[in-house]
């Protein structure tokens, strides 16, 4: 039987404010437990919420980035449930009147096609605290540093059809929030985490199957693995005569499996009601346009500009604009050396290869854009060959100094003296009479042998263009 997968994602993005959503406590990550929780976060009687306006600005900016309807009147609600790390016994969230309404996100599939995924809503809410189980034998500790940090929960329509589509959607979302600067997007620290609603149905059916929710997955790789496991689990269950139960499940990355956590709650279980201590948020077009005016060029627009302005392929432009930091890096390199195509090759091949090998992102690159730009400039002004440039690149990565300093210290300057290269060619041809005879008898492939020998003798420093020209000339005499 052929099955179709249906996936909808709920993504929690921690907004990059200095203080919490309704209190002045710091949101900095990594502090000692309970050192960033004031009387409001502790839910002491009589304390009242005061909203952080910066959260609203960030939410509206996100809404504009995904062409969403902006709620000009949004309302906070109380979502009631009991967790030890939720002192008030309720979470302040938004239900029927969110700040961001329907929007859409364009993703690129593996085959190069594009697909538009609907965004149902993005609502503002506060985070809960954290339960600690290690170091508390038979008990749990509670850390309220995270309680009250501002979240934007972004809910997609169930329009994703595979784990890879889900990852493409998440990566695009991640890119947009980083471009906007509304979150650090650090998934390992929980700044962006995902709940995946997964179901399967027979191919051709229009009715949705019973879904399960995989809770709090915090890496692209784990999202893909968790969904793939859950899809196969549901298919196996149905084909064996069982039925899928609507529930919340956890993903165990060590065992690569999902397991039941609790039965799935629905909205009625939370007894939502309007938050009586907060007035509705009312904004107008002037406010929305003021936020729009502060927004940077976003990834799709920047990708299109790279194709138009620099003549890059769609693929290369997509790689280089996958993050704002990457795009900024590329543009600095291209501006410095004056060659966008060469800059694109060095950044997307050599630099990304180095970063992947060392498990670093572009912001942690050991080679600065000014250094890479200077390196490419030295290829273009014939100071070094492209081959020698690889050696300088490795030296830069090892922190040996600046480009010109490395070239000078290692004696890597390219040989461009015509007389010196001519003597080199004469020596190679004189030392290889059999190969010369083969070439003259029509064996063209031997030409590469002469080039290789000459470059070997010159230790890679002979100018390749001059060398090729003189070799052709001498062999034709």
Coordinates of C-alpha atoms in Angstrom, one line a residue:
X1 CA 0.0 0.0 0.0
X2 CA 1.2 3.5 -0.8
X3 CA 1.1 6.0 2.1
X4 CA 1.3 9.7 2.2
X5 CA 2.9 11.6 5.1
X6 CA 1.3 14.8 6.5
X7 CA 3.4 17.0 8.7
X8 CA 2.7 20.3 10.4
X9 CA 5.3 22.1 12.5
X10 CA 5.0 24.3 15.6
X11 CA 8.3 26.2 16.0
X12 CA 9.1 28.0 19.2
X13 CA 11.5 30.9 18.6
X14 CA 13.0 32.6 21.6
X15 CA 13.1 36.4 20.8
X16 CA 16.4 38.1 21.3
X17 CA 15.3 40.7 23.9
X18 CA 17.4 41.8 26.8
X19 CA 14.6 41.3 29.3
X20 CA 11.6 39.0 29.6
X21 CA 8.2 39.3 28.1
X22 CA 6.5 40.6 31.2
X23 CA 9.3 41.4 33.7
X24 CA 12.6 43.1 33.8
X25 CA 14.6 39.9 34.4
X26 CA 17.5 39.2 32.1
X27 CA 17.2 36.6 29.4
X28 CA 20.9 35.9 29.1
X29 CA 21.7 32.2 28.7
X30 CA 23.8 30.2 31.1
X31 CA 23.4 32.0 34.4
X32 CA 23.3 30.2 37.7
X33 CA 19.8 28.7 38.4
X34 CA 17.2 31.2 39.7
X35 CA 19.5 34.2 39.5
X36 CA 17.4 35.8 36.7
X37 CA 13.9 35.5 38.1
X38 CA 12.2 38.3 39.9
X39 CA 9.0 38.5 42.0
X40 CA 6.8 38.4 38.9
X41 CA 8.6 35.3 37.4
X42 CA 8.2 33.6 40.8
X43 CA 4.4 34.4 40.7
X44 CA 4.4 36.1 44.1
X45 CA 0.9 37.4 45.0
X46 CA 0.0 40.9 43.8
X47 CA 2.6 41.1 41.0
X48 CA 1.3 42.1 37.6
X49 CA 2.7 41.8 34.0
X50 CA 4.2 44.7 32.1
X51 CA 4.7 44.0 28.5
X52 CA 8.1 44.4 26.7
X53 CA 7.3 46.4 23.6
X54 CA 10.3 45.1 21.8
X55 CA 8.6 41.7 21.6
X56 CA 5.8 43.2 19.6
X57 CA 8.1 44.9 17.1
X58 CA 10.0 41.6 16.5
X59 CA 6.7 39.6 16.0
X60 CA 5.5 42.2 13.5
X61 CA 8.8 42.1 11.7
X62 CA 8.5 38.4 11.4
X63 CA 4.9 38.7 10.1
X64 CA 6.0 41.1 7.4
X65 CA 8.9 38.8 6.4
X66 CA 6.4 36.0 5.6
X67 CA 3.8 38.2 4.0
X68 CA 1.4 37.5 6.9
X69 CA -1.7 39.3 8.1
X70 CA -0.7 41.5 11.0
X71 CA -3.3 41.6 13.8
X72 CA -4.0 45.2 14.5
X73 CA -5.8 44.1 17.7
X74 CA -4.2 41.1 19.4
X75 CA -5.2 39.7 22.7
X76 CA -3.4 37.8 25.4
X77 CA -5.0 34.7 27.0
X78 CA -4.3 32.5 29.9
X79 CA -3.5 28.9 29.0
X80 CA -4.0 26.9 32.2
X81 CA -2.1 23.9 33.1
X82 CA 0.0 22.7 36.0
X83 CA 3.8 22.1 35.7
X84 CA 6.2 22.5 38.6
X85 CA 8.2 24.9 36.4
X86 CA 5.2 27.1 35.7
X87 CA 4.7 28.9 39.1
X88 CA 1.6 30.9 38.0
X89 CA -0.2 27.7 37.0
X90 CA -0.9 29.2 33.6
X91 CA 1.0 30.5 30.6
X92 CA 0.2 33.9 29.0
X93 CA -0.2 33.2 25.3
X94 CA -2.5 34.2 22.4
X95 CA -5.3 32.1 21.1
X96 CA -8.0 33.6 18.8
X97 CA -6.4 37.0 18.2
X98 CA -2.6 36.5 17.6
X99 CA -0.2 39.2 16.5
X100 CA 0.6 37.4 13.3
X101 CA -2.0 35.7 11.2
X102 CA -1.9 33.7 8.0
X103 CA 1.3 33.9 5.9
X104 CA 3.5 31.8 3.7
X105 CA 7.0 30.5 3.3
X106 CA 8.7 29.5 0.1
X107 CA 11.1 26.5 0.3
X108 CA 13.3 24.8 -2.2
X109 CA 13.0 21.0 -2.6
X110 CA 15.9 18.7 -3.4
X111 CA 15.0 18.5 -7.0
X112 CA 15.2 22.2 -7.3
X113 CA 11.5 22.8 -7.4
X114 CA 9.9 25.4 -5.1
X115 CA 7.0 24.8 -2.8
X116 CA 4.9 27.3 -0.8
X117 CA 4.0 26.3 2.8
X118 CA 1.2 28.1 4.5
X119 CA 1.8 29.6 7.9
X120 CA -1.4 29.4 10.0
X121 CA -0.3 31.9 12.7
X122 CA 2.6 33.1 14.9
X123 CA 1.6 34.1 18.4
X124 CA 3.5 35.6 21.3
X125 CA 3.8 33.7 24.5
X126 CA 6.0 33.3 27.5
X127 CA 8.3 30.3 28.1
X128 CA 8.1 28.1 31.2
X129 CA 11.0 27.3 33.5
X130 CA 13.1 24.2 33.5
X131 CA 12.9 21.1 35.7
X132 CA 16.3 19.6 36.7
X133 CA 16.6 16.0 37.4
X134 CA 20.4 15.4 37.6
X135 CA 22.0 16.0 41.0
X136 CA 18.7 15.7 42.7
X137 CA 18.4 12.1 43.8
X138 CA 14.7 11.2 44.1
X139 CA 13.7 14.8 43.6
X140 CA 13.5 17.5 40.9
X141 CA 15.1 20.9 41.0
X142 CA 13.4 23.9 39.5
X143 CA 15.2 26.7 37.5
X144 CA 13.1 29.7 36.7
X145 CA 15.7 31.7 34.7
X146 CA 13.9 30.8 31.5
X147 CA 10.4 31.4 32.9
X148 CA 8.9 34.3 31.1
X149 CA 11.4 34.6 28.3
X150 CA 9.5 35.7 25.1
X151 CA 8.6 33.2 22.5
X152 CA 7.1 33.4 19.1
X153 CA 5.3 30.2 18.3
X154 CA 5.1 29.8 14.5
X155 CA 2.5 27.3 13.4
X156 CA 2.5 25.9 9.8
X157 CA -0.4 24.3 7.8
X158 CA -0.1 20.5 7.5
X159 CA 1.4 20.9 4.0
X160 CA 4.8 19.3 4.5
X161 CA 5.0 15.8 2.9
X162 CA 8.3 14.4 4.0
X163 CA 11.0 14.8 6.7
X164 CA 13.3 16.5 4.2
X165 CA 10.6 19.1 3.4
X166 CA 10.2 19.7 7.1
X167 CA 13.9 20.3 7.4
X168 CA 13.9 22.7 4.4
X169 CA 11.1 24.6 6.0
X170 CA 12.9 24.8 9.3
X171 CA 16.1 26.0 7.7
X172 CA 14.3 28.7 5.8
X173 CA 12.6 29.8 9.0
X174 CA 15.9 29.8 10.8
X175 CA 17.5 31.9 8.0
X176 CA 14.7 34.5 8.2
X177 CA 14.9 35.0 12.0
X178 CA 18.7 35.4 11.8
X179 CA 18.4 37.9 8.9
X180 CA 15.8 39.8 11.0
X181 CA 18.0 39.6 14.1
X182 CA 15.0 38.7 16.2
X183 CA 16.6 35.5 17.7
X184 CA 20.0 33.9 17.9
X185 CA 18.4 30.7 16.6
X186 CA 20.7 28.6 18.7
X187 CA 19.0 25.3 18.7
X188 CA 21.4 23.6 21.1
X189 CA 20.5 26.2 23.7
X190 CA 16.7 25.9 22.9
X191 CA 16.4 29.3 21.2
X192 CA 14.6 27.5 18.4
X193 CA 12.9 24.2 18.9
X194 CA 10.2 22.3 17.1
X195 CA 7.1 20.2 17.8
X196 CA 6.2 18.1 14.8
X197 CA 2.7 16.9 14.2
X198 CA 2.9 13.8 12.1
X199 CA 0.2 11.5 10.5
X200 CA -0.1 9.2 7.6
X201 CA -2.9 8.4 5.2
X202 CA -3.5 6.3 2.1
X203 CA -2.3 7.9 -1.0
X204 CA -5.3 9.8 -2.6
X205 CA -7.2 10.1 0.7
X206 CA -8.3 13.7 1.5
X207 CA -9.1 13.1 5.2
X208 CA -6.3 13.5 7.6
X209 CA -5.1 10.5 9.7
X210 CA -4.7 10.6 13.5
X211 CA -1.7 12.7 14.3
X212 CA 0.9 12.4 17.0
X213 CA 3.1 15.3 18.2
X214 CA 6.8 14.9 18.6
X215 CA 7.8 17.4 21.3
X216 CA 10.8 19.7 21.6
X217 CA 13.2 18.5 18.9
X218 CA 16.2 20.8 18.8
X219 CA 18.3 20.0 15.7
X220 CA 17.7 19.8 12.0
X221 CA 19.1 16.3 11.9
X222 CA 17.0 15.0 14.8
X223 CA 13.9 16.5 13.3
X224 CA 14.5 14.5 10.1
X225 CA 15.3 11.3 12.0
X226 CA 12.4 11.7 14.5
X227 CA 9.8 12.2 11.7
X228 CA 11.1 9.3 9.6
X229 CA 10.9 7.0 12.6
X230 CA 7.4 8.2 13.6
X231 CA 6.1 7.8 10.0
X232 CA 7.4 4.2 9.8
X233 CA 6.0 3.4 13.3
X234 CA 2.6 4.6 12.3
X235 CA 2.6 2.7 9.0
X236 CA 3.8 -0.5 10.7
X237 CA 1.1 -0.1 13.4
X238 CA -1.8 0.4 10.9
X239 CA -0.6 -2.4 8.6
X240 CA -0.5 -4.7 11.6
X241 CA -4.1 -4.0 12.3
X242 CA -3.6 -1.4 15.1
X243 CA -4.5 2.3 15.2
X244 CA -2.6 5.4 15.9
X245 CA -3.5 7.2 19.2
X246 CA -3.5 11.0 19.4
X247 CA -0.7 11.7 21.9
X248 CA 2.5 13.6 22.6
X249 CA 5.7 11.7 22.0
X250 CA 9.4 12.3 22.8
X251 CA 12.2 11.6 20.5
X252 CA 15.1 9.5 22.0
X253 CA 18.1 10.3 19.8
X254 CA 20.3 7.6 21.4
X255 CA 17.8 4.9 20.4
X256 CA 16.5 6.8 17.3
X257 CA 12.9 6.2 18.3
X258 CA 9.9 8.0 19.6
X259 CA 8.1 7.0 22.7
X260 CA 4.8 8.0 24.4
X261 CA 4.9 11.0 26.7
X262 CA 1.3 11.8 27.4
X263 CA -2.1 11.8 25.8
X264 CA -2.6 14.9 23.5
X265 CA -4.4 17.8 25.0
X266 CA -6.8 19.9 23.0
X267 CA -7.6 23.6 23.5
X268 CA -10.5 22.9 25.8
X269 CA -8.2 21.1 28.2
X270 CA -6.3 24.3 28.8
X271 CA -9.4 26.3 29.8
X272 CA -8.2 29.4 27.8
X273 CA -9.7 32.7 28.9
X274 CA -8.6 36.3 28.2
X275 CA -5.8 37.5 30.4
X276 CA -7.4 40.1 32.7
X277 CA -4.2 41.9 33.7
X278 CA -3.2 42.9 30.1
X279 CA -5.1 45.2 27.7
X280 CA -5.5 44.2 24.1
X281 CA -2.6 45.4 21.9
X282 CA -3.8 47.9 19.3
X283 CA -1.5 49.0 16.5
X284 CA -2.1 50.9 13.2
X285 CA -0.6 51.1 9.8
X286 CA 1.9 53.8 10.9
X287 CA 3.4 51.4 13.4
X288 CA 3.5 48.5 10.9
X289 CA 5.2 50.7 8.3
X290 CA 7.7 52.0 10.8
X291 CA 8.7 48.3 11.6
X292 CA 8.9 47.5 7.9
X293 CA 11.3 50.5 7.4
X294 CA 13.8 48.9 9.8
X295 CA 13.8 45.5 8.1
X296 CA 16.9 44.3 6.3
X297 CA 17.1 42.7 2.8
X298 CA 15.7 39.2 3.3
X299 CA 17.2 35.9 2.0
X300 CA 14.9 35.5 -1.1
X301 CA 15.5 39.1 -2.2
X302 CA 19.2 38.9 -1.5
X303 CA 19.5 35.7 -3.5
X304 CA 17.8 37.3 -6.5
X305 CA 20.1 40.3 -6.3
X306 CA 23.2 38.0 -6.2
X307 CA 22.0 36.4 -9.4
X308 CA 21.3 39.7 -11.0
X309 CA 24.2 41.8 -9.7
X310 CA 27.0 39.2 -9.5
X311 CA 25.9 36.9 -12.3
X312 CA 26.0 33.9 -9.9
X313 CA 23.9 30.7 -10.6
X314 CA 20.7 30.3 -8.6
X315 CA 22.3 27.4 -6.7
X316 CA 25.5 29.4 -5.7
X317 CA 23.4 32.4 -4.7
X318 CA 21.2 30.2 -2.6
X319 CA 24.2 28.7 -0.8
X320 CA 25.7 32.2 -0.2
X321 CA 22.5 33.7 1.1
X322 CA 21.6 30.8 3.4
X323 CA 22.5 33.0 6.3
X324 CA 23.0 36.7 6.7
X325 CA 26.5 36.3 8.1
X326 CA 27.4 34.1 5.0
X327 CA 26.0 36.7 2.6
X328 CA 27.8 39.5 4.4
X329 CA 31.1 37.6 4.3
X330 CA 30.8 36.9 0.6
X331 CA 30.0 40.5 -0.2
X332 CA 33.0 41.8 1.7
X333 CA 35.3 39.3 -0.1
X334 CA 33.9 40.2 -3.5
X335 CA 34.1 43.9 -2.9
X336 CA 37.8 43.7 -1.8
X337 CA 39.0 41.5 -4.7
X338 CA 36.6 42.7 -7.4
X339 CA 35.8 39.2 -8.7
X340 CA 32.4 37.9 -7.5
X341 CA 32.6 34.5 -9.3
X342 CA 36.0 33.7 -7.9
X343 CA 34.9 34.9 -4.5
X344 CA 31.8 32.6 -4.8
X345 CA 34.0 29.6 -5.6
X346 CA 36.4 30.2 -2.7
X347 CA 33.6 30.9 -0.1
X348 CA 31.2 28.1 -1.1
X349 CA 33.9 25.4 -1.8
X350 CA 37.1 26.1 0.1
X351 CA 35.9 28.0 3.0
X352 CA 32.7 26.0 3.6
X353 CA 34.7 22.8 3.3
X354 CA 37.1 24.1 6.0
X355 CA 34.3 25.2 8.3
X356 CA 32.4 21.8 7.9
X357 CA 35.6 19.9 8.6
X358 CA 36.1 21.9 11.8
X359 CA 32.4 22.0 12.7
X360 CA 32.3 25.8 12.7
X361 CA 29.8 28.3 11.3
X362 CA 30.7 31.3 9.3
X363 CA 30.8 33.6 12.3
X364 CA 33.6 31.4 13.7
X365 CA 35.7 31.3 10.6
X366 CA 39.4 31.3 11.3
X367 CA 39.9 33.3 8.0
X368 CA 38.6 36.8 7.9
X369 CA 36.8 38.1 4.8
X370 CA 39.6 40.7 4.4
X371 CA 42.2 37.9 4.3
X372 CA 40.3 35.8 1.8
X373 CA 39.6 38.9 -0.4
X374 CA 43.4 39.7 -0.3
X375 CA 44.2 36.1 -1.2
X376 CA 42.0 36.2 -4.3
X377 CA 43.4 39.6 -5.2
X378 CA 46.9 38.1 -5.2
X379 CA 45.7 35.4 -7.6
X380 CA 44.3 38.1 -9.9
X381 CA 47.4 40.3 -9.9
X382 CA 49.5 37.2 -10.7
X383 CA 51.5 37.3 -7.4
X384 CA 50.6 33.7 -6.8
X385 CA 48.9 30.9 -8.8
X386 CA 45.6 29.3 -7.9
X387 CA 47.5 26.2 -6.8
X388 CA 49.8 28.1 -4.5
X389 CA 46.8 30.0 -3.1
X390 CA 45.6 26.7 -1.6
X391 CA 48.8 26.6 0.4
X392 CA 48.3 30.2 1.6
X393 CA 44.7 29.4 2.4
X394 CA 45.8 26.6 4.7
X395 CA 48.4 28.8 6.3
X396 CA 45.7 31.4 7.0
X397 CA 43.5 28.8 8.6
X398 CA 46.4 27.8 10.8
X399 CA 46.8 31.5 11.9
X400 CA 50.2 32.0 10.4
X401 CA 49.5 35.7 9.7
X402 CA 48.4 37.9 6.8
X403 CA 48.4 36.9 3.1
X404 CA 51.4 39.0 1.9
X405 CA 53.3 38.0 5.0
X406 CA 52.8 34.3 4.3
X407 CA 53.7 34.7 0.6
X408 CA 56.9 36.5 1.5
X409 CA 58.0 34.3 4.4
X410 CA 57.4 31.1 2.4
X411 CA 58.9 32.4 -0.9
X412 CA 55.6 31.6 -2.8
X413 CA 55.6 34.5 -5.3
X414 CA 54.8 33.3 -8.7
X415 CA 57.5 33.1 -11.4
X416 CA 56.5 35.4 -14.3
X417 CA 59.9 36.1 -15.7
X418 CA 59.7 35.0 -19.3
X419 CA 63.3 34.1 -19.5
X420 CA 63.2 31.9 -16.4
X421 CA 60.1 30.1 -17.6
X422 CA 61.6 29.6 -21.1
X423 CA 64.7 28.0 -19.5
X424 CA 62.4 25.8 -17.4
X425 CA 60.5 24.6 -20.5
X426 CA 63.8 23.9 -22.4
X427 CA 65.0 21.8 -19.5
X428 CA 61.8 19.8 -19.3
X429 CA 61.8 19.1 -23.1
X430 CA 65.5 18.2 -23.2
X431 CA 65.0 15.8 -20.3
X432 CA 62.1 14.0 -21.9
X433 CA 62.9 13.2 -25.5
X434 CA 60.6 10.2 -25.7
X435 CA 57.6 12.2 -24.6
X436 CA 58.5 14.9 -27.0
X437 CA 58.5 12.4 -29.8
X438 CA 55.1 11.0 -28.6
X439 CA 53.6 14.5 -28.6
X440 CA 54.9 15.3 -32.1
X441 CA 53.4 12.0 -33.3
X442 CA 50.0 13.1 -32.2
X443 CA 49.7 12.0 -28.6
X444 CA 48.2 15.3 -27.3
X445 CA 47.7 13.9 -23.8
X446 CA 51.5 14.0 -23.2
X447 CA 51.2 17.8 -23.0
X448 CA 49.8 17.6 -19.4
X449 CA 52.9 15.5 -18.5
X450 CA 55.2 18.4 -19.5
X451 CA 53.1 20.9 -17.5
X452 CA 53.3 18.7 -14.5
X453 CA 57.0 18.3 -14.7
X454 CA 57.6 22.0 -15.1
X455 CA 55.3 22.9 -12.2
X456 CA 57.0 20.2 -10.1
X457 CA 60.5 21.7 -10.8
X458 CA 59.3 25.2 -10.1
X459 CA 57.5 24.0 -6.9
X460 CA 54.2 25.2 -8.3
X461 CA 55.4 28.8 -8.8
X462 CA 55.6 29.0 -12.6
X463 CA 52.8 31.1 -14.1
X464 CA 50.5 28.5 -15.6
X465 CA 49.4 30.7 -18.5
X466 CA 52.9 31.7 -19.5
X467 CA 54.1 28.1 -19.1
X468 CA 51.4 26.7 -21.3
X469 CA 52.0 29.3 -24.0
X470 CA 55.8 28.7 -24.1
X471 CA 55.4 24.9 -24.1
X472 CA 53.0 25.1 -27.1
X473 CA 55.4 27.4 -28.9
X474 CA 58.5 25.2 -28.2
X475 CA 56.7 22.0 -29.1
X476 CA 55.5 23.5 -32.4
X477 CA 59.0 24.5 -33.5

